[in-house]
């Protein structure tokens, strides 16, 4: 009875039953009344007939008694009713039910008849032993009342008949009730079915099944309701689709961002975090969603900043250094997320790794310091010796020659330094136009080596080239590659003690040529290898300066090789020598 269907059926049935009961009772009462009145009327008519018949005999009642008896018995036998004839005093002259105890008092209905009126009464008939209806009429002769005739009928058969009527009416009403209930249930289901369908569909939609639709179609209010629900579902579905798309777009943007993004809720739990944040905080393999921000932040600065934003609602910007990975400088920008009434519901933190820029800045500062330092040494020497000459050394031919030689050497060094610096900056800035042309590498190596064999010999060294078994062609800027070889072989000559040897080998690879410059020199400690190709980096500063190096040779090598899309590296052991190798792609753009 909880659903609409039950309620409609129940109400309908109650309505039917109550209506049928009230109308049934009313109809039955009406029938009963009409029936009783008809009965009474019949009895009165019968009594009047008897009264007419017996009227002439009432003058001498005693002599007419047999006739009275005959009339009464005839009427009684034909109607089954009790007939009683009374004289003018109310004394019973004849009764169709002899043996019955005659009442002493005059009955009210008889009294009425003796008073020239029609009397009637329903009461227990002592003669019949059941309720009876009595009707009495006067026997008149002209103006005088001669007596009265009373007709009585037992009501039991009447009651029985009426009872039967009640039963049949009751059965009819029950049948009507059953039929109406069936019709009512059908009617209820007609109303309830669409309501139930609409309810089911709205419930499904509320649970997220936006494809569900009401299939009930009609012109009535329920049809309109169903249509509205469908329209609403369309709207929600479209909006949900839009939202999903927006969300995935946003997720895509956040995921692909190079900067770290982290969103925390009011309580400090992480709601959104991208891979860049995880990488930055060294949590690559972990899911950080739902964790507290202070558990994953590798720096007190990060947590305190988020807390401050959540409390004050003001955006914050600062740079912190993470504890792990060490020396990582991160620029943080945290801003609050505001909800209704400007309440703070969370915070967004953007993390930007600025370590690279910090290193670049540091390198720039170091570079300026290095350049100044490198320039100062020869300038000081030139200035010092020139002063000494001016102060009088010019007068001494030996000293003069020696000092001017030093001044020449230092200015030469200065010039090389400036040239190297210029060269490097031109290569770095991309201003050097490299003329790539097909070139046979064995030949290029041999030509360059030949130029330096004499210099090597002067230093007591053997310099040899070892070409590949067959010609090897690569597209290179000939002069630049030659420069690379000159720098590498020049270093090998400078850092290999007398009696050593230098071998320059060409190896033919699948896609590339490998050129190696191997010496038996002093070697380089492992710790210095990673920084060897940096500008001005020298392993042994005093020795390098004595060798006349500028500290820029390997930096230039690296730049030229990389401009050819090749690689350069070194294998070296202190005391055993070094091997510098570089590759050149056989065709440009292959590597
Ligand atoms: P420099 O002009 O001082 O030689 P480079 O850039 O050419 O500068 O080399 C950097 C440093 O690398 C040198 O100062 C030297 O300490 C070291 N080095 C380079 N080549 C060799 C080598 N073949 N053997 C030992 N040390 C070397």
Coordinates of C-alpha atoms and ligand atoms in Angstrom, one line a residue:
X1 CA 0.0 0.0 0.0
X2 CA 3.0 2.2 0.0
X3 CA 3.2 2.9 -3.7
X4 CA 1.0 5.2 -5.7
X5 CA -0.6 2.1 -7.3
X6 CA -1.6 0.7 -3.9
X7 CA -2.8 4.0 -2.6
X8 CA -5.0 4.6 -5.7
X9 CA -6.4 1.1 -5.6
X10 CA -7.1 1.3 -1.8
X11 CA -8.8 4.7 -2.0
X12 CA -10.9 3.6 -5.0
X13 CA -12.0 0.3 -3.3
X14 CA -12.9 2.1 -0.1
X15 CA -14.9 4.6 -2.1
X16 CA -16.7 1.8 -4.0
X17 CA -17.4 -0.3 -0.9
X18 CA -18.7 2.7 1.2
X19 CA -20.9 3.9 -1.7
X20 CA -22.3 0.4 -2.3
X21 CA -22.9 -0.1 1.5
X22 CA -24.7 3.2 1.9
X23 CA -26.8 2.8 -1.3
X24 CA -27.5 -0.8 -0.5
X25 CA -28.7 -0.2 3.0
X26 CA -30.8 2.7 1.8
X27 CA -32.3 0.7 -1.1
X28 CA -33.1 -2.3 1.2
X29 CA -34.7 -0.1 3.8
X30 CA -36.8 1.6 1.1
X31 CA -37.8 -1.8 -0.3
X32 CA -38.7 -3.0 3.2
X33 CA -40.8 0.0 4.0
X34 CA -42.7 -0.3 0.7
X35 CA -43.1 -4.0 1.2
X36 CA -44.5 -3.5 4.7
X37 CA -46.8 -0.7 3.6
X38 CA -48.2 -2.9 0.7
X39 CA -48.6 -5.7 3.1
X40 CA -50.5 -3.5 5.5
X41 CA -52.6 -2.2 2.7
X42 CA -53.5 -5.7 1.6
X43 CA -54.4 -6.6 5.1
X44 CA -56.6 -3.6 5.4
X45 CA -58.3 -4.4 2.1
X46 CA -58.9 -8.0 3.2
X47 CA -60.2 -6.9 6.6
X48 CA -62.6 -4.5 4.9
X49 CA -63.9 -7.2 2.6
X50 CA -64.5 -9.5 5.6
X51 CA -66.1 -6.5 7.5
X52 CA -68.4 -6.0 4.5
X53 CA -69.3 -9.6 4.4
X54 CA -70.0 -10.0 8.1
X55 CA -71.7 -6.6 8.6
X56 CA -75.3 -7.8 8.0
X57 CA -74.8 -10.6 10.5
X58 CA -73.6 -8.4 13.2
X59 CA -77.1 -7.4 14.3
X60 CA -77.6 -10.8 15.9
X61 CA -74.1 -12.0 16.4
X62 CA -75.0 -15.2 18.3
X63 CA -77.2 -16.6 15.5
X64 CA -74.8 -15.5 12.8
X65 CA -71.8 -17.1 14.5
X66 CA -71.6 -20.2 12.2
X67 CA -71.6 -17.9 9.2
X68 CA -68.9 -15.7 10.7
X69 CA -66.9 -18.8 11.4
X70 CA -67.4 -20.0 7.8
X71 CA -66.4 -16.6 6.3
X72 CA -63.4 -16.3 8.6
X73 CA -62.2 -19.8 8.0
X74 CA -62.6 -19.4 4.2
X75 CA -60.5 -16.2 4.3
X76 CA -58.0 -17.8 6.6
X77 CA -57.6 -20.9 4.5
X78 CA -57.1 -18.8 1.3
X79 CA -54.8 -16.3 2.8
X80 CA -53.3 -18.2 5.9
X81 CA -54.1 -15.2 8.0
X82 CA -55.6 -15.0 11.4
X83 CA -59.1 -13.4 11.2
X84 CA -60.8 -12.3 14.4
X85 CA -64.2 -10.8 14.5
X86 CA -65.1 -8.5 17.5
X87 CA -68.5 -7.2 18.7
X88 CA -69.1 -3.5 19.4
X89 CA -67.7 -4.0 22.9
X90 CA -64.5 -5.4 21.7
X91 CA -65.3 -9.0 22.6
X92 CA -64.0 -11.6 20.3
X93 CA -66.9 -13.3 18.6
X94 CA -64.8 -15.6 16.4
X95 CA -61.2 -16.3 16.0
X96 CA -59.6 -18.5 13.2
X97 CA -57.2 -19.7 15.8
X98 CA -59.4 -21.4 18.4
X99 CA -57.7 -22.6 21.5
X100 CA -55.6 -19.5 21.7
X101 CA -55.9 -17.7 24.9
X102 CA -58.1 -14.7 24.4
X103 CA -56.8 -11.6 25.7
X104 CA -58.9 -9.9 28.3
X105 CA -58.0 -6.4 27.5
X106 CA -59.1 -4.8 24.2
X107 CA -56.1 -4.5 21.9
X108 CA -55.1 -1.0 20.8
X109 CA -55.7 -1.7 17.0
X110 CA -59.2 -3.1 17.9
X111 CA -59.9 -0.1 20.1
X112 CA -59.0 2.1 17.1
X113 CA -61.4 0.2 14.8
X114 CA -64.2 0.5 17.3
X115 CA -63.6 4.2 17.2
X116 CA -64.2 4.0 13.5
X117 CA -60.6 4.3 12.5
X118 CA -58.2 1.8 11.0
X119 CA -55.9 0.4 13.6
X120 CA -52.7 -1.4 13.1
X121 CA -49.9 -2.8 15.4
X122 CA -47.0 -5.1 15.2
X123 CA -46.4 -7.2 18.3
X124 CA -45.8 -10.8 19.5
X125 CA -48.8 -12.9 18.7
X126 CA -49.5 -15.2 21.6
X127 CA -51.5 -17.5 19.2
X128 CA -48.8 -17.8 16.6
X129 CA -45.8 -17.4 19.0
X130 CA -44.1 -14.9 16.6
X131 CA -44.2 -11.3 15.7
X132 CA -47.3 -10.4 13.8
X133 CA -48.8 -7.5 12.1
X134 CA -52.4 -6.8 13.1
X135 CA -54.7 -4.6 11.2
X136 CA -58.3 -3.8 12.4
X137 CA -61.2 -2.2 10.6
X138 CA -64.6 -1.2 11.9
X139 CA -67.8 -3.1 10.9
X140 CA -70.2 -0.3 10.2
X141 CA -73.8 -0.4 9.6
X142 CA -74.9 3.0 8.5
X143 CA -73.8 5.3 11.2
X144 CA -73.1 2.8 14.0
X145 CA -70.1 0.7 14.6
X146 CA -71.2 -3.0 15.0
X147 CA -67.9 -4.4 15.7
X148 CA -64.4 -4.9 14.2
X149 CA -62.6 -7.3 12.0
X150 CA -58.9 -7.9 12.7
X151 CA -56.5 -9.6 10.3
X152 CA -53.2 -10.7 11.6
X153 CA -50.3 -12.1 9.7
X154 CA -47.2 -13.6 11.2
X155 CA -44.1 -11.6 10.1
X156 CA -41.6 -14.5 10.2
X157 CA -42.1 -15.5 6.6
X158 CA -42.0 -11.8 5.7
X159 CA -38.8 -11.4 7.6
X160 CA -37.5 -14.5 5.9
X161 CA -38.4 -13.1 2.5
X162 CA -36.8 -9.8 3.3
X163 CA -33.7 -11.7 4.6
X164 CA -33.4 -13.4 1.3
X165 CA -33.7 -10.0 -0.4
X166 CA -30.8 -8.7 1.8
X167 CA -28.7 -11.8 0.9
X168 CA -29.3 -11.4 -2.8
X169 CA -28.7 -7.7 -2.7
X170 CA -25.6 -8.3 -0.6
X171 CA -24.3 -10.9 -3.2
X172 CA -25.0 -8.4 -6.0
X173 CA -23.2 -5.7 -4.2
X174 CA -20.2 -8.0 -3.5
X175 CA -20.1 -8.9 -7.2
X176 CA -20.2 -5.2 -8.1
X177 CA -17.5 -4.6 -5.5
X178 CA -15.3 -7.3 -7.0
X179 CA -15.8 -6.1 -10.5
X180 CA -15.2 -2.5 -9.5
X181 CA -12.0 -3.6 -7.7
X182 CA -10.7 -5.3 -10.8
X183 CA -11.6 -2.3 -12.9
X184 CA -10.1 0.0 -10.2
X185 CA -6.9 -2.0 -10.2
X186 CA -6.7 -1.7 -14.0
X187 CA -7.5 2.0 -13.7
X188 CA -4.9 2.5 -10.9
X189 CA -2.3 0.7 -12.9
X190 CA -3.1 2.9 -15.9
X191 CA -2.2 6.0 -13.7
X192 CA 0.6 4.3 -11.7
X193 CA 2.5 2.7 -14.6
X194 CA 3.8 6.0 -16.1
X195 CA 4.4 7.4 -12.6
X196 CA 6.4 4.3 -11.7
X197 CA 8.3 4.5 -15.0
X198 CA 9.1 8.2 -14.5
X199 CA 10.2 7.5 -10.9
X200 CA 12.4 4.6 -12.0
X201 CA 14.1 6.7 -14.8
X202 CA 14.7 9.7 -12.6
X203 CA 16.2 7.5 -9.9
X204 CA 18.5 5.9 -12.6
X205 CA 19.5 9.4 -13.9
X206 CA 20.2 10.5 -10.3
X207 CA 22.6 7.6 -10.0
X208 CA 24.4 8.7 -13.2
X209 CA 22.8 6.6 -15.9
X210 CA 22.2 9.6 -18.2
X211 CA 21.2 7.5 -21.2
X212 CA 18.0 6.3 -19.5
X213 CA 14.8 7.8 -21.0
X214 CA 11.1 7.8 -20.1
X215 CA 9.3 5.8 -22.9
X216 CA 5.7 6.7 -21.9
X217 CA 4.1 9.0 -24.5
X218 CA 0.8 10.7 -24.0
X219 CA -0.8 14.1 -24.3
X220 CA -1.8 14.3 -20.6
X221 CA 0.2 15.8 -17.7
X222 CA 2.1 12.6 -17.1
X223 CA 3.2 12.6 -20.8
X224 CA 4.4 16.2 -20.4
X225 CA 6.2 15.2 -17.1
X226 CA 7.9 12.3 -18.9
X227 CA 9.0 14.6 -21.8
X228 CA 10.3 17.1 -19.3
X229 CA 12.3 14.4 -17.5
X230 CA 13.8 13.3 -20.9
X231 CA 14.7 16.9 -21.7
X232 CA 16.3 17.4 -18.3
X233 CA 18.3 14.2 -18.8
X234 CA 19.4 15.5 -22.2
X235 CA 20.6 18.7 -20.7
X236 CA 22.3 17.0 -17.8
X237 CA 23.9 14.5 -20.1
X238 CA 25.2 17.3 -22.4
X239 CA 26.5 19.3 -19.4
X240 CA 28.1 16.2 -17.9
X241 CA 29.8 15.5 -21.3
X242 CA 31.0 19.1 -21.4
X243 CA 32.3 18.8 -17.9
X244 CA 34.0 15.5 -18.6
X245 CA 35.7 17.0 -21.7
X246 CA 36.8 20.1 -19.8
X247 CA 38.1 17.9 -17.0
X248 CA 40.1 15.6 -19.3
X249 CA 41.4 18.7 -21.1
X250 CA 42.5 20.2 -17.8
X251 CA 44.0 16.9 -16.8
X252 CA 45.8 16.6 -20.1
X253 CA 47.2 20.2 -19.7
X254 CA 48.2 19.6 -16.1
X255 CA 49.8 16.2 -16.9
X256 CA 51.8 17.5 -19.9
X257 CA 53.0 20.6 -18.1
X258 CA 56.7 20.9 -17.5
X259 CA 56.1 22.7 -14.3
X260 CA 54.8 20.8 -11.3
X261 CA 51.2 21.4 -10.3
X262 CA 49.7 20.3 -7.0
X263 CA 46.2 21.0 -5.7
X264 CA 45.4 20.5 -2.0
X265 CA 42.0 20.7 -0.2
X266 CA 41.2 22.8 2.9
X267 CA 42.5 20.1 5.2
X268 CA 45.8 19.8 3.3
X269 CA 45.2 16.6 1.4
X270 CA 46.5 16.3 -2.1
X271 CA 43.7 16.2 -4.7
X272 CA 45.5 16.7 -7.9
X273 CA 49.2 16.2 -8.7
X274 CA 51.0 15.8 -12.0
X275 CA 54.1 13.8 -13.0
X276 CA 56.3 16.8 -13.0
X277 CA 55.7 17.4 -9.3
X278 CA 56.4 13.8 -8.6
X279 CA 59.6 13.9 -10.5
X280 CA 60.6 17.1 -8.8
X281 CA 59.9 15.8 -5.3
X282 CA 61.4 12.3 -6.2
X283 CA 58.2 10.4 -5.8
X284 CA 58.0 9.2 -9.4
X285 CA 56.6 5.7 -8.7
X286 CA 54.1 6.7 -5.9
X287 CA 50.5 7.8 -6.0
X288 CA 50.4 11.0 -3.9
X289 CA 46.6 11.5 -4.2
X290 CA 44.9 11.7 -0.8
X291 CA 48.2 12.2 1.1
X292 CA 49.0 15.1 3.4
X293 CA 51.1 17.7 1.6
X294 CA 53.6 17.9 4.5
X295 CA 54.3 14.1 4.1
X296 CA 55.3 14.5 0.4
X297 CA 56.9 17.9 0.5
X298 CA 60.7 17.5 0.6
X299 CA 61.1 20.9 2.1
X300 CA 59.8 22.7 5.2
X301 CA 59.4 25.8 3.0
X302 CA 56.9 24.1 0.7
X303 CA 54.6 22.9 3.5
X304 CA 54.7 26.2 5.5
X305 CA 53.9 28.1 2.3
X306 CA 50.8 26.0 1.6
X307 CA 49.7 26.3 5.2
X308 CA 50.1 30.0 5.1
X309 CA 48.0 30.3 1.9
X310 CA 45.3 28.1 3.4
X311 CA 45.2 30.3 6.5
X312 CA 45.6 33.8 5.1
X313 CA 44.1 33.3 1.6
X314 CA 46.9 35.4 0.1
X315 CA 49.0 34.2 -2.9
X316 CA 52.6 33.5 -2.1
X317 CA 55.7 33.3 -4.2
X318 CA 59.2 32.1 -3.1
X319 CA 62.2 30.1 -4.0
X320 CA 63.2 27.1 -1.9
X321 CA 66.0 24.5 -2.0
X322 CA 64.8 20.9 -1.7
X323 CA 66.5 18.6 0.7
X324 CA 66.1 15.7 -1.7
X325 CA 67.1 15.7 -4.5
X326 CA 69.8 17.9 -3.0
X327 CA 70.6 21.3 -4.4
X328 CA 67.4 21.5 -6.4
X329 CA 66.2 25.1 -6.5
X330 CA 62.4 25.3 -7.0
X331 CA 60.4 28.4 -7.5
X332 CA 57.0 28.1 -5.9
X333 CA 53.8 29.9 -6.6
X334 CA 50.9 29.1 -4.3
X335 CA 47.4 30.6 -4.7
X336 CA 44.2 29.9 -2.8
X337 CA 41.1 28.4 -4.3
X338 CA 38.1 30.3 -3.1
X339 CA 34.6 28.8 -2.8
X340 CA 31.3 30.4 -1.9
X341 CA 31.4 33.6 0.2
X342 CA 35.1 33.8 -0.5
X343 CA 35.9 30.9 1.8
X344 CA 39.1 29.1 1.2
X345 CA 38.5 25.6 0.0
X346 CA 42.1 24.7 -1.0
X347 CA 45.2 25.9 -2.7
X348 CA 47.0 25.4 -6.0
X349 CA 50.8 25.2 -6.0
X350 CA 52.9 25.5 -9.1
X351 CA 56.5 24.3 -8.8
X352 CA 59.1 25.3 -11.3
X353 CA 62.6 23.8 -11.3
X354 CA 65.0 26.8 -11.6
X355 CA 68.2 24.8 -10.8
X356 CA 69.2 25.0 -14.5
X357 CA 68.9 28.8 -14.6
X358 CA 70.7 29.1 -11.3
X359 CA 73.6 27.0 -12.7
X360 CA 73.6 29.1 -16.0
X361 CA 73.8 32.3 -13.9
X362 CA 76.6 30.8 -11.9
X363 CA 78.5 29.7 -15.0
X364 CA 78.1 33.2 -16.5
X365 CA 79.5 34.8 -13.4
X366 CA 82.4 32.2 -13.3
X367 CA 83.0 32.8 -17.0
X368 CA 83.4 36.5 -16.6
X369 CA 85.7 35.9 -13.7
X370 CA 87.7 33.4 -15.6
X371 CA 88.1 35.5 -18.7
X372 CA 89.2 38.5 -16.6
X373 CA 91.7 36.2 -14.8
X374 CA 93.0 34.7 -18.0
X375 CA 93.4 38.1 -19.6
X376 CA 95.0 39.7 -16.6
X377 CA 98.0 37.3 -16.4
X378 CA 99.5 38.1 -19.9
X379 CA 98.5 41.8 -19.6
X380 CA 100.3 42.1 -16.2
X381 CA 103.3 40.3 -17.8
X382 CA 103.3 42.6 -20.8
X383 CA 102.9 45.7 -18.7
X384 CA 105.5 44.7 -16.1
X385 CA 108.2 43.9 -18.7
X386 CA 107.4 47.1 -20.7
X387 CA 107.8 49.1 -17.5
X388 CA 111.0 47.4 -16.7
X389 CA 112.3 48.2 -20.2
X390 CA 111.3 51.8 -19.9
X391 CA 112.8 52.0 -16.4
X392 CA 116.2 51.3 -18.0
X393 CA 116.4 47.7 -19.1
X394 CA 116.3 48.9 -22.7
X395 CA 119.9 50.0 -22.2
X396 CA 120.9 46.3 -21.6
X397 CA 120.9 44.5 -24.9
X398 CA 120.6 41.0 -23.4
X399 CA 117.8 41.9 -21.1
X400 CA 116.1 44.0 -23.8
X401 CA 116.0 41.0 -26.1
X402 CA 114.8 38.6 -23.5
X403 CA 112.1 41.0 -22.2
X404 CA 110.8 41.9 -25.6
X405 CA 110.6 38.1 -26.4
X406 CA 108.5 37.6 -23.3
X407 CA 106.3 40.6 -24.2
X408 CA 105.9 39.0 -27.7
X409 CA 105.0 35.6 -26.3
X410 CA 102.6 37.0 -23.8
X411 CA 100.9 39.2 -26.4
X412 CA 100.8 36.1 -28.7
X413 CA 99.1 34.2 -25.9
X414 CA 96.7 37.1 -25.4
X415 CA 95.9 37.1 -29.1
X416 CA 95.3 33.3 -29.1
X417 CA 93.1 33.7 -26.0
X418 CA 91.0 36.4 -27.6
X419 CA 90.8 34.5 -30.9
X420 CA 89.7 31.3 -29.1
X421 CA 87.2 33.2 -27.1
X422 CA 85.8 34.8 -30.3
X423 CA 85.8 31.5 -32.1
X424 CA 83.9 29.9 -29.2
X425 CA 81.4 32.6 -28.9
X426 CA 80.8 32.5 -32.7
X427 CA 80.3 28.8 -32.7
X428 CA 78.1 28.9 -29.6
X429 CA 75.9 31.7 -31.0
X430 CA 75.6 29.9 -34.3
X431 CA 77.3 32.7 -36.3
X432 CA 79.9 30.3 -37.8
X433 CA 78.6 29.0 -41.1
X434 CA 79.7 25.5 -41.5
X435 CA 80.3 24.4 -45.1
X436 CA 79.5 20.7 -45.0
X437 CA 80.9 18.8 -47.9
X438 CA 81.6 15.2 -48.6
X439 CA 85.1 14.4 -47.4
X440 CA 87.3 11.4 -47.1
X441 CA 88.2 11.2 -43.4
X442 CA 91.3 9.0 -43.7
X443 CA 92.8 11.7 -46.0
X444 CA 91.7 14.6 -43.7
X445 CA 93.3 12.9 -40.7
X446 CA 96.5 12.1 -42.5
X447 CA 96.9 15.7 -43.8
X448 CA 96.4 17.2 -40.4
X449 CA 98.7 14.7 -38.6
X450 CA 101.4 15.4 -41.2
X451 CA 101.3 19.0 -40.3
X452 CA 102.0 18.2 -36.6
X453 CA 104.5 15.4 -37.0
X454 CA 107.3 17.8 -36.9
X455 CA 106.1 19.6 -33.8
X456 CA 105.7 16.2 -32.1
X457 CA 109.2 15.2 -33.1
X458 CA 110.6 18.3 -31.6
X459 CA 109.0 17.2 -28.3
X460 CA 110.5 13.8 -28.6
X461 CA 107.2 12.1 -29.5
X462 CA 106.1 9.7 -32.2
X463 CA 102.9 10.8 -34.0
X464 CA 101.3 8.3 -36.3
X465 CA 97.9 8.1 -38.1
X466 CA 96.1 4.8 -38.7
X467 CA 93.5 5.1 -41.4
X468 CA 90.6 2.7 -41.8
X469 CA 90.9 -0.2 -44.2
X470 CA 88.8 1.5 -46.8
X471 CA 87.9 5.1 -47.7
X472 CA 85.4 6.6 -45.3
X473 CA 83.3 9.4 -46.5
X474 CA 81.4 11.9 -44.3
X475 CA 79.8 15.2 -44.8
X476 CA 81.8 17.6 -42.7
X477 CA 83.1 21.1 -42.5
X478 CA 86.7 20.2 -43.4
X479 CA 88.5 23.1 -41.6
X480 CA 86.5 22.7 -38.4
X481 CA 87.2 18.9 -38.2
X482 CA 90.9 19.7 -38.9
X483 CA 90.7 22.3 -36.0
X484 CA 89.3 19.5 -33.7
X485 CA 92.2 17.2 -34.6
X486 CA 94.8 20.0 -34.1
X487 CA 93.4 20.8 -30.7
X488 CA 93.3 17.2 -29.6
X489 CA 96.8 16.3 -31.0
X490 CA 98.1 19.7 -29.6
X491 CA 96.9 18.6 -26.1
X492 CA 98.4 15.2 -26.5
X493 CA 101.7 16.7 -27.5
X494 CA 101.5 19.2 -24.5
X495 CA 100.6 16.5 -21.9
X496 CA 102.8 13.6 -23.0
X497 CA 106.3 13.5 -21.7
X498 CA 109.3 13.0 -24.1
X499 CA 109.6 9.5 -25.5
X500 CA 105.8 8.9 -25.6
X501 CA 103.7 8.3 -28.7
X502 CA 100.5 9.6 -30.2
X503 CA 98.3 7.4 -32.4
X504 CA 95.4 8.8 -34.4
X505 CA 93.0 6.1 -35.6
X506 CA 90.1 6.2 -38.0
X507 CA 87.4 3.6 -37.5
X508 CA 84.6 2.9 -40.0
X509 CA 81.3 2.3 -38.2
X510 CA 77.8 1.5 -39.6
X511 CA 76.4 5.0 -39.6
X512 CA 79.4 6.9 -38.3
X513 CA 83.1 7.4 -38.3
X514 CA 85.0 7.2 -35.0
X515 CA 88.3 9.1 -34.7
X516 CA 90.5 8.5 -31.7
X517 CA 93.6 10.4 -30.5
X518 CA 95.5 8.2 -28.1
X519 CA 98.5 9.3 -26.2
X520 CA 100.8 7.8 -23.6
X521 CA 100.8 11.0 -21.5
X522 CA 100.2 12.0 -18.0
X523 CA 96.5 11.1 -18.1
X524 CA 93.6 12.8 -16.3
X525 CA 92.2 11.9 -12.9
X526 CA 88.7 10.4 -13.0
X527 CA 87.2 13.3 -10.9
X528 CA 88.2 15.8 -13.5
X529 CA 86.7 13.9 -16.5
X530 CA 83.1 15.2 -16.2
X531 CA 84.2 18.9 -16.3
X532 CA 87.0 18.5 -18.8
X533 CA 85.1 20.0 -21.7
X534 CA 84.0 23.1 -19.8
X535 CA 85.6 26.5 -20.7
X536 CA 88.8 27.3 -18.8
X537 CA 88.7 24.0 -17.0
X538 CA 92.2 22.8 -16.4
X539 CA 93.4 19.8 -14.5
X540 CA 96.8 21.2 -13.5
X541 CA 96.6 25.0 -13.8
X542 CA 100.3 25.7 -13.6
X543 CA 101.3 23.1 -16.1
X544 CA 98.5 24.0 -18.5
X545 CA 99.6 27.6 -18.5
X546 CA 103.2 26.6 -19.1
X547 CA 102.0 24.5 -22.1
X548 CA 100.6 27.7 -23.5
X549 CA 97.0 26.5 -23.4
X550 CA 94.1 28.8 -23.1
X551 CA 91.7 26.3 -21.4
X552 CA 89.3 26.7 -24.3
X553 CA 90.6 24.0 -26.7
X554 CA 88.4 21.2 -25.6
X555 CA 85.3 23.5 -25.3
X556 CA 85.8 24.4 -29.0
X557 CA 86.3 20.7 -29.8
X558 CA 83.0 19.8 -28.1
X559 CA 81.1 22.6 -29.9
X560 CA 82.4 21.7 -33.3
X561 CA 81.7 17.9 -32.9
X562 CA 78.2 18.7 -31.7
X563 CA 77.6 21.0 -34.6
X564 CA 78.3 17.9 -36.8
X565 CA 75.7 16.0 -34.6
X566 CA 78.5 13.8 -33.3
X567 CA 79.8 13.0 -29.8
X568 CA 83.1 13.4 -28.0
X569 CA 84.3 11.6 -25.0
X570 CA 87.5 10.7 -23.2
X571 CA 88.9 7.6 -21.5
X572 CA 91.9 8.4 -19.4
X573 CA 94.0 7.0 -16.5
X574 CA 96.6 9.1 -14.7
X575 CA 100.1 8.0 -15.7
X576 CA 98.9 5.7 -18.5
X577 CA 97.6 8.2 -21.1
X578 CA 94.4 9.4 -22.5
X579 CA 92.2 8.6 -25.5
X580 CA 90.0 11.3 -26.9
X581 CA 87.4 10.0 -29.3
X582 CA 84.8 11.7 -31.4
X583 CA 82.2 10.5 -33.9
X584 CA 81.0 12.0 -37.1
X585 CA 77.8 10.9 -38.8
X586 CA 78.5 9.6 -42.3
X587 CA 75.6 11.6 -43.7
X588 CA 74.3 14.8 -42.2
X589 CA 71.2 14.4 -40.1
X590 CA 71.6 10.7 -39.7
X591 CA 72.5 10.5 -36.0
Ligands
LIG1 P1 94.4 23.9 -22.7 O1 94.4 24.9 -23.7 O2 94.7 24.3 -21.3 O3 95.1 22.6 -23.1 P2 92.0 22.4 -23.2 O4 90.6 22.7 -23.1 O5 92.5 21.9 -24.5 O6 92.8 23.5 -22.5 O7 92.2 21.2 -22.1 C1 91.7 21.3 -20.8 C2 92.6 20.6 -19.8 O8 92.4 19.2 -20.1 C3 94.0 20.9 -20.0 O9 94.4 22.0 -19.2 C4 94.6 19.6 -19.4 O10 94.7 19.7 -18.0 C5 93.6 18.5 -19.8 N1 94.0 17.8 -20.9 C6 93.6 18.0 -22.2 N2 94.1 17.1 -23.0 C7 94.9 16.2 -22.3 C8 95.7 15.1 -22.6 N3 95.8 14.6 -23.8 N4 96.4 14.5 -21.5 C9 96.3 15.0 -20.3 N5 95.5 16.1 -20.0 C10 94.8 16.7 -20.9

